[in-house]
Amino acid sequence: MTTYRITLLAGDGIGPEITAVARRLLEVVSSLHGFSLDFADHPFGGAAIDACGEPLPASTLEAARSADAVLLAAIGSPRYDSLPREKRPETGLLALRSELGLFANLRPVKILPALLEASTLKRSVIEGVDLLVVRELTGGVYFGTPKGRIEAEGRVRAFNTMAYFADEVDRIARVGFALAASRRGELCSVDKANVLDVSQLWRERVEAIHEEFPSVRLSHIYVDNAAMQLVRAPRQFDVLLTSNLFGDILSDEAAMLSGSIGMLPSASLGEGGPGLFEPIHGSAPDIAGQDLANPLAMVLSAAMMLRIGLQQEEAALALEAAVDRVLTGGFRTADLWSEGTTKLGCRAMGERLEAELVAHMASV
Ligand code: IPM
Ligand code: MG
């Protein structure tokens, strides 16, 4: 029987609660589909700062590197806000992405029919939305130099640099075009080329790489307009190709089409090596430890891990179908609850999903 090694990074806040749910479901779905998973927990983020004084300990990085896939829940807490930047949980996450070479971040936004009423947006706007944000993840203003803070002539100045090498744009553009070719064949590249030099290079390179993918229709959109179009007419988008910062912002916005940021999974991939799979939401310290978290983005990230990281398509589909059926059955965590639906805690949601998985498998 094939065994895959999974490095589990539960992190902070609601991380451990949603990780417990995902782990249990992965155990069940793998045994139903004839493979096994060997999980190893490692400290990361604030949890690692508490345990070893740094957000990404060498042993955690090594475990991530040598795994078949890495499943991460969430990191961060206001408790660490006053620490110097190199000691903050977020710095550990950026270092992990960078060290593993995970330059391509895939954030799919698909509106499940059961959740059409859960969004703050009208049903007529969100019905049928099926888009994918392809976010560049190891460059741009998150990593550009020079950066820092100086004090001169009595004035304090802080700065970052938004920069891309042409080859960094080329490789993320290729990922975007290839994914568009496997979907509806439309790639919309997001930039601010009317103002930023870095965006002008971005646009030139995207156009150059387009020649390798003649079947894909390419369009360009300024980021401010993209933010507007996402809530005005989101169905127009198939694949949205974005830089690191623009993708961070637009993917939170796009998440709200689905009703809750607690629904959106992601995959971060490099050239070979293990992928990192994580919900796009944060660690929600305000509800941590109260069994209130929505574990579905984590469960859907586990499904992406099965599909992309382990090539276990059937198991991925089974997990996604269980999520669909539980929502169709009217079960909701607090973030998605409305009159007429049944409210469940995080743990109970996990148990529902497990019952669905097992019942469905028995019926086929
Ligand atoms: C995300 C998060 C991270 C980011 C934070 C936690 C560093 O917001 O994955 O979208 O900005 O990339
Ligand atoms: Mg974000």
Short mmCIF file of C-alpha atoms in Angstrom, two decimals, residues 44-362:
data_model
loop_
_atom_site.label_atom_id
_atom_site.label_comp_id
_atom_site.label_asym_id
_atom_site.label_seq_id
_atom_site.Cartn_x
_atom_site.Cartn_y
_atom_site.Cartn_z
CA PHE A 44 5.27 26.65 13.19
CA GLY A 45 4.37 30.32 13.57
CA GLY A 46 3.52 31.59 17.04
CA ALA A 47 3.43 28.04 18.39
CA ALA A 48 7.06 27.66 17.30
CA ILE A 49 8.02 31.03 18.78
CA ASP A 50 6.66 29.78 22.10
CA ALA A 51 8.35 26.38 21.80
CA CYS A 52 11.72 27.31 20.26
CA GLY A 53 11.95 31.08 19.99
CA GLU A 54 11.57 31.31 16.22
CA PRO A 55 8.63 31.02 13.81
CA LEU A 56 10.25 28.54 11.40
CA PRO A 57 12.60 26.21 13.28
CA ALA A 58 15.18 24.36 11.14
CA SER A 59 13.61 21.02 12.09
CA THR A 60 10.20 22.17 10.79
CA LEU A 61 11.71 23.39 7.52
CA GLU A 62 13.56 20.09 7.10
CA ALA A 63 10.36 18.12 7.78
CA ALA A 64 8.52 20.23 5.19
CA ARG A 65 11.26 19.72 2.59
CA SER A 66 11.34 15.97 2.99
CA ALA A 67 7.56 15.41 3.04
CA ASP A 68 5.35 14.40 0.12
CA ALA A 69 3.10 17.35 0.97
CA VAL A 70 2.68 19.98 3.67
CA LEU A 71 -0.70 20.84 5.17
CA LEU A 72 -0.81 24.11 7.07
CA ALA A 73 -3.73 25.56 9.02
CA ALA A 74 -3.02 29.18 10.01
CA ILE A 75 -0.54 31.31 11.89
CA GLY A 76 -0.47 34.62 13.73
CA SER A 77 -1.78 36.24 16.87
CA PRO A 78 -1.85 39.78 18.25
CA ARG A 79 0.37 38.41 21.03
CA TYR A 80 3.34 38.59 18.65
CA ASP A 81 2.57 41.98 17.11
CA SER A 82 5.20 43.74 19.16
CA LEU A 83 8.03 41.33 18.29
CA PRO A 84 10.70 42.44 15.81
CA ARG A 85 9.74 41.50 12.24
CA GLU A 86 12.17 38.55 11.99
CA LYS A 87 10.51 36.93 15.01
CA ARG A 88 6.92 37.29 13.87
CA PRO A 89 4.80 34.31 12.77
CA GLU A 90 4.16 35.86 9.33
CA THR A 91 7.91 36.03 8.68
CA GLY A 92 8.03 32.26 9.22
CA LEU A 93 5.31 31.75 6.63
CA LEU A 94 7.08 33.91 4.05
CA ALA A 95 10.34 32.07 4.76
CA LEU A 96 8.65 28.69 4.35
CA ARG A 97 7.14 29.70 0.99
CA SER A 98 10.45 31.09 -0.17
CA GLU A 99 12.64 28.21 1.09
CA LEU A 100 10.39 25.65 -0.61
CA GLY A 101 10.35 27.72 -3.82
CA LEU A 102 6.55 27.89 -3.81
CA PHE A 103 6.11 30.66 -6.36
CA ALA A 104 2.64 29.70 -7.58
CA ASN A 105 -0.35 30.10 -5.28
CA LEU A 106 -3.66 28.76 -6.59
CA ARG A 107 -6.81 30.09 -4.93
CA PRO A 108 -9.98 28.69 -6.50
CA VAL A 109 -13.30 30.43 -5.83
CA LYS A 110 -16.27 28.29 -6.72
CA ILE A 111 -19.71 29.11 -5.44
CA LEU A 112 -21.42 26.04 -4.04
CA PRO A 113 -25.16 26.07 -4.83
CA ALA A 114 -25.96 25.41 -1.15
CA LEU A 115 -24.26 28.67 -0.19
CA LEU A 116 -25.91 30.98 -2.73
CA GLU A 117 -27.82 32.73 0.03
CA ALA A 118 -24.83 32.93 2.39
CA SER A 119 -23.03 35.75 0.59
CA THR A 120 -23.62 39.42 1.26
CA LEU A 121 -23.82 39.74 -2.53
CA LYS A 122 -26.95 39.04 -4.54
CA ARG A 123 -27.55 35.55 -5.84
CA SER A 124 -27.83 36.92 -9.39
CA VAL A 125 -24.28 38.27 -9.11
CA ILE A 126 -22.55 35.21 -7.66
CA GLU A 127 -24.48 32.32 -9.21
CA GLY A 128 -22.16 30.25 -11.40
CA VAL A 129 -18.93 31.93 -10.30
CA ASP A 130 -15.98 29.62 -10.90
CA LEU A 131 -12.70 31.48 -10.95
CA LEU A 132 -9.11 30.85 -10.00
CA VAL A 133 -6.71 33.41 -8.60
CA VAL A 134 -3.13 32.54 -9.56
CA ARG A 135 -0.99 34.60 -7.22
CA GLU A 136 2.78 34.99 -7.51
CA LEU A 137 4.04 34.05 -4.04
CA THR A 138 7.78 34.46 -3.64
CA GLY A 139 8.48 37.86 -5.19
CA GLY A 140 7.08 41.35 -5.50
CA VAL A 141 6.83 43.81 -2.66
CA TYR A 142 6.74 41.01 -0.04
CA PHE A 143 10.38 40.19 -0.79
CA GLY A 144 11.80 43.16 -2.70
CA THR A 145 14.89 45.04 -1.52
CA PRO A 146 15.86 47.59 -0.43
CA LYS A 147 13.41 47.71 2.43
CA GLY A 148 13.57 49.12 5.90
CA ARG A 149 13.23 52.15 8.05
CA ILE A 150 15.55 55.12 8.40
CA GLU A 151 15.60 58.34 10.27
CA ALA A 152 17.22 61.32 8.62
CA GLU A 153 17.00 65.00 9.36
CA GLY A 154 14.40 64.38 12.01
CA ARG A 155 12.01 62.50 9.72
CA VAL A 156 11.27 58.80 9.89
CA ARG A 157 10.85 57.00 6.59
CA ALA A 158 9.89 53.36 5.98
CA PHE A 159 9.96 51.68 2.58
CA ASN A 160 9.56 48.46 0.62
CA THR A 161 10.35 47.71 -3.00
CA MET A 162 7.90 46.25 -5.47
CA ALA A 163 10.16 44.47 -7.94
CA TYR A 164 10.02 41.53 -10.32
CA PHE A 165 12.62 39.89 -12.51
CA ALA A 166 11.35 39.12 -16.00
CA ASP A 167 11.89 35.39 -15.42
CA GLU A 168 9.79 35.49 -12.24
CA VAL A 169 6.90 36.90 -14.25
CA ASP A 170 7.49 34.38 -17.03
CA ARG A 171 7.21 31.33 -14.77
CA ILE A 172 4.04 32.44 -12.97
CA ALA A 173 2.52 33.50 -16.31
CA ARG A 174 3.18 29.99 -17.69
CA VAL A 175 1.37 28.48 -14.71
CA GLY A 176 -1.57 30.85 -15.26
CA PHE A 177 -1.79 30.17 -18.99
CA ALA A 178 -1.52 26.39 -18.54
CA LEU A 179 -4.31 26.43 -15.96
CA ALA A 180 -6.46 28.66 -18.14
CA ALA A 181 -5.95 26.25 -21.05
CA SER A 182 -7.27 23.43 -18.84
CA ARG A 183 -10.33 25.51 -17.85
CA ARG A 184 -12.37 27.95 -19.97
CA GLY A 185 -9.34 29.32 -21.81
CA GLU A 186 -9.39 32.88 -20.45
CA LEU A 187 -6.58 34.56 -18.59
CA CYS A 188 -6.98 38.04 -17.15
CA SER A 189 -3.72 39.56 -15.92
CA VAL A 190 -3.97 42.11 -13.11
CA ASP A 191 -1.53 45.01 -12.89
CA LYS A 192 -1.18 48.74 -12.37
CA ALA A 193 0.71 49.38 -15.59
CA ASN A 194 -0.71 52.90 -15.87
CA VAL A 195 1.41 53.91 -12.86
CA LEU A 196 4.03 51.31 -11.92
CA ASP A 197 7.19 50.36 -13.85
CA VAL A 198 7.10 46.92 -12.27
CA SER A 199 3.61 46.43 -13.71
CA GLN A 200 4.74 47.52 -17.15
CA LEU A 201 7.36 44.77 -17.17
CA TRP A 202 4.72 42.36 -15.82
CA ARG A 203 2.40 43.19 -18.73
CA GLU A 204 5.16 42.90 -21.36
CA ARG A 205 6.24 39.49 -20.09
CA VAL A 206 2.68 38.17 -19.86
CA GLU A 207 2.18 39.21 -23.47
CA ALA A 208 5.42 37.51 -24.51
CA ILE A 209 4.49 34.24 -22.76
CA HIS A 210 1.04 34.39 -24.35
CA GLU A 211 2.71 33.40 -27.63
CA GLU A 212 3.37 29.96 -26.11
CA PHE A 213 -0.36 29.55 -25.36
CA PRO A 214 -2.21 30.74 -28.48
CA SER A 215 -5.42 28.93 -27.50
CA VAL A 216 -5.84 31.08 -24.35
CA ARG A 217 -7.57 34.47 -24.64
CA LEU A 218 -5.59 37.09 -22.74
CA SER A 219 -6.89 40.33 -21.27
CA HIS A 220 -5.35 42.87 -18.89
CA ILE A 221 -7.06 44.73 -16.08
CA TYR A 222 -5.87 47.40 -13.66
CA VAL A 223 -6.00 46.22 -10.06
CA ASP A 224 -8.45 48.90 -8.94
CA ASN A 225 -10.86 47.94 -11.70
CA ALA A 226 -10.33 44.24 -10.87
CA ALA A 227 -11.40 44.93 -7.29
CA MET A 228 -14.57 46.56 -8.60
CA GLN A 229 -15.35 43.92 -11.24
CA LEU A 230 -15.00 41.13 -8.67
CA VAL A 231 -18.07 42.37 -6.82
CA ARG A 232 -19.87 43.83 -9.88
CA ALA A 233 -19.66 40.90 -12.32
CA PRO A 234 -17.41 38.11 -11.02
CA ARG A 235 -18.63 35.56 -13.60
CA GLN A 236 -16.54 37.30 -16.26
CA PHE A 237 -13.35 35.83 -14.74
CA ASP A 238 -11.82 32.43 -15.40
CA VAL A 239 -8.15 32.73 -14.32
CA LEU A 240 -6.91 35.93 -12.67
CA LEU A 241 -3.13 36.20 -12.81
CA THR A 242 -1.73 38.49 -10.12
CA SER A 243 1.41 39.60 -8.35
CA ASN A 244 1.97 38.79 -4.69
CA LEU A 245 0.35 41.81 -3.00
CA PHE A 246 -2.49 42.27 -5.49
CA GLY A 247 -3.32 38.56 -5.17
CA ASP A 248 -3.33 38.76 -1.39
CA ILE A 249 -5.88 41.56 -1.47
CA LEU A 250 -8.06 40.31 -4.32
CA SER A 251 -8.27 36.77 -2.95
CA ASP A 252 -9.73 37.97 0.36
CA GLU A 253 -12.24 39.99 -1.62
CA ALA A 254 -13.05 37.03 -3.87
CA ALA A 255 -13.53 34.84 -0.81
CA MET A 256 -16.54 36.89 0.19
CA LEU A 257 -18.32 35.81 -2.99
CA SER A 258 -18.53 32.40 -1.33
CA GLY A 259 -20.13 33.81 1.81
CA SER A 260 -17.21 33.29 4.16
CA ILE A 261 -13.46 33.43 4.10
CA GLY A 262 -13.78 30.14 5.98
CA MET A 263 -14.52 28.41 2.68
CA LEU A 264 -11.45 29.10 0.56
CA PRO A 265 -8.58 26.62 0.14
CA SER A 266 -5.26 27.17 -1.59
CA ALA A 267 -2.28 25.31 -2.99
CA SER A 268 1.24 26.71 -3.19
CA LEU A 269 3.47 24.98 -5.70
CA GLY A 270 7.03 25.18 -6.95
CA GLU A 271 9.12 23.39 -9.54
CA GLY A 272 9.18 19.89 -8.06
CA GLY A 273 9.35 19.34 -4.31
CA PRO A 274 6.38 19.18 -1.97
CA GLY A 275 3.44 21.56 -2.29
CA LEU A 276 1.99 23.51 0.62
CA PHE A 277 -1.75 23.41 1.10
CA GLU A 278 -3.50 25.91 3.35
CA PRO A 279 -6.77 27.77 3.77
CA ILE A 280 -6.50 31.43 2.78
CA HIS A 281 -7.95 32.59 6.09
CA GLY A 282 -5.98 33.55 9.16
CA SER A 283 -5.78 32.10 12.66
CA ALA A 284 -8.89 33.95 13.97
CA PRO A 285 -7.55 34.37 17.53
CA ASP A 286 -10.88 35.92 18.59
CA ILE A 287 -12.70 32.59 18.27
CA ALA A 288 -9.79 30.21 18.99
CA GLY A 289 -10.44 27.34 21.37
CA GLN A 290 -14.22 27.84 21.38
CA ASP A 291 -15.15 25.17 18.82
CA LEU A 292 -16.61 27.90 16.59
CA ALA A 293 -14.26 27.74 13.60
CA ASN A 294 -15.33 26.71 10.13
CA PRO A 295 -13.05 23.78 9.18
CA LEU A 296 -14.24 23.64 5.54
CA ALA A 297 -11.46 25.73 3.95
CA MET A 298 -8.99 23.44 5.72
CA VAL A 299 -10.84 20.33 4.56
CA LEU A 300 -10.97 21.68 1.00
CA SER A 301 -7.24 22.43 1.23
CA ALA A 302 -6.73 18.80 2.26
CA ALA A 303 -8.70 17.85 -0.87
CA MET A 304 -6.39 20.02 -2.99
CA MET A 305 -3.47 18.25 -1.35
CA LEU A 306 -4.92 14.87 -2.28
CA ARG A 307 -5.51 15.94 -5.88
CA ILE A 308 -2.44 18.03 -6.70
CA GLY A 309 0.10 16.91 -4.11
CA LEU A 310 -0.60 13.17 -4.03
CA GLN A 311 -2.45 12.57 -7.33
CA GLN A 312 -5.32 10.92 -5.42
CA GLU A 313 -8.14 12.40 -7.48
CA GLU A 314 -10.85 10.01 -6.31
CA ALA A 315 -10.16 10.69 -2.66
CA ALA A 316 -10.13 14.44 -3.35
CA LEU A 317 -13.50 14.22 -5.07
CA ALA A 318 -14.92 12.16 -2.19
CA LEU A 319 -13.89 14.78 0.34
CA GLU A 320 -15.30 17.64 -1.76
CA ALA A 321 -18.52 15.75 -2.32
CA ALA A 322 -18.89 15.23 1.44
CA VAL A 323 -18.56 18.99 1.95
CA ASP A 324 -21.23 19.57 -0.70
CA ARG A 325 -23.65 17.10 0.85
CA VAL A 326 -23.22 18.43 4.38
CA LEU A 327 -23.92 21.97 3.20
CA THR A 328 -26.84 20.83 1.05
CA GLY A 329 -28.15 19.08 4.16
CA GLY A 330 -28.36 22.50 5.79
CA PHE A 331 -25.45 22.21 8.24
CA ARG A 332 -23.42 25.36 8.85
CA THR A 333 -20.77 26.67 11.19
CA ALA A 334 -21.51 30.02 12.85
CA ASP A 335 -19.89 32.10 10.09
CA LEU A 336 -22.37 30.79 7.51
CA TRP A 337 -25.38 30.16 9.70
CA SER A 338 -28.73 31.70 8.80
CA GLU A 339 -32.35 31.14 9.82
CA GLY A 340 -33.48 27.67 8.76
CA THR A 341 -30.05 26.03 8.81
CA THR A 342 -28.52 23.89 11.55
CA LYS A 343 -25.62 25.37 13.45
CA LEU A 344 -22.66 23.10 14.20
CA GLY A 345 -19.39 23.61 16.01
CA CYS A 346 -16.07 22.81 14.38
CA ARG A 347 -15.84 19.32 15.84
CA ALA A 348 -19.45 18.42 15.04
CA MET A 349 -18.93 19.63 11.47
CA GLY A 350 -15.99 17.22 11.24
CA GLU A 351 -18.14 14.36 12.54
CA ARG A 352 -20.88 15.16 9.99
CA LEU A 353 -18.36 15.11 7.19
CA GLU A 354 -16.98 11.80 8.37
CA ALA A 355 -20.45 10.26 8.53
CA GLU A 356 -21.11 11.50 4.97
CA LEU A 357 -17.84 10.08 3.69
CA VAL A 358 -18.47 6.67 5.17
CA ALA A 359 -22.16 6.53 4.21
CA HIS A 360 -21.42 7.53 0.64
CA MET A 361 -18.64 4.98 0.28
CA ALA A 362 -20.94 2.24 1.59
#
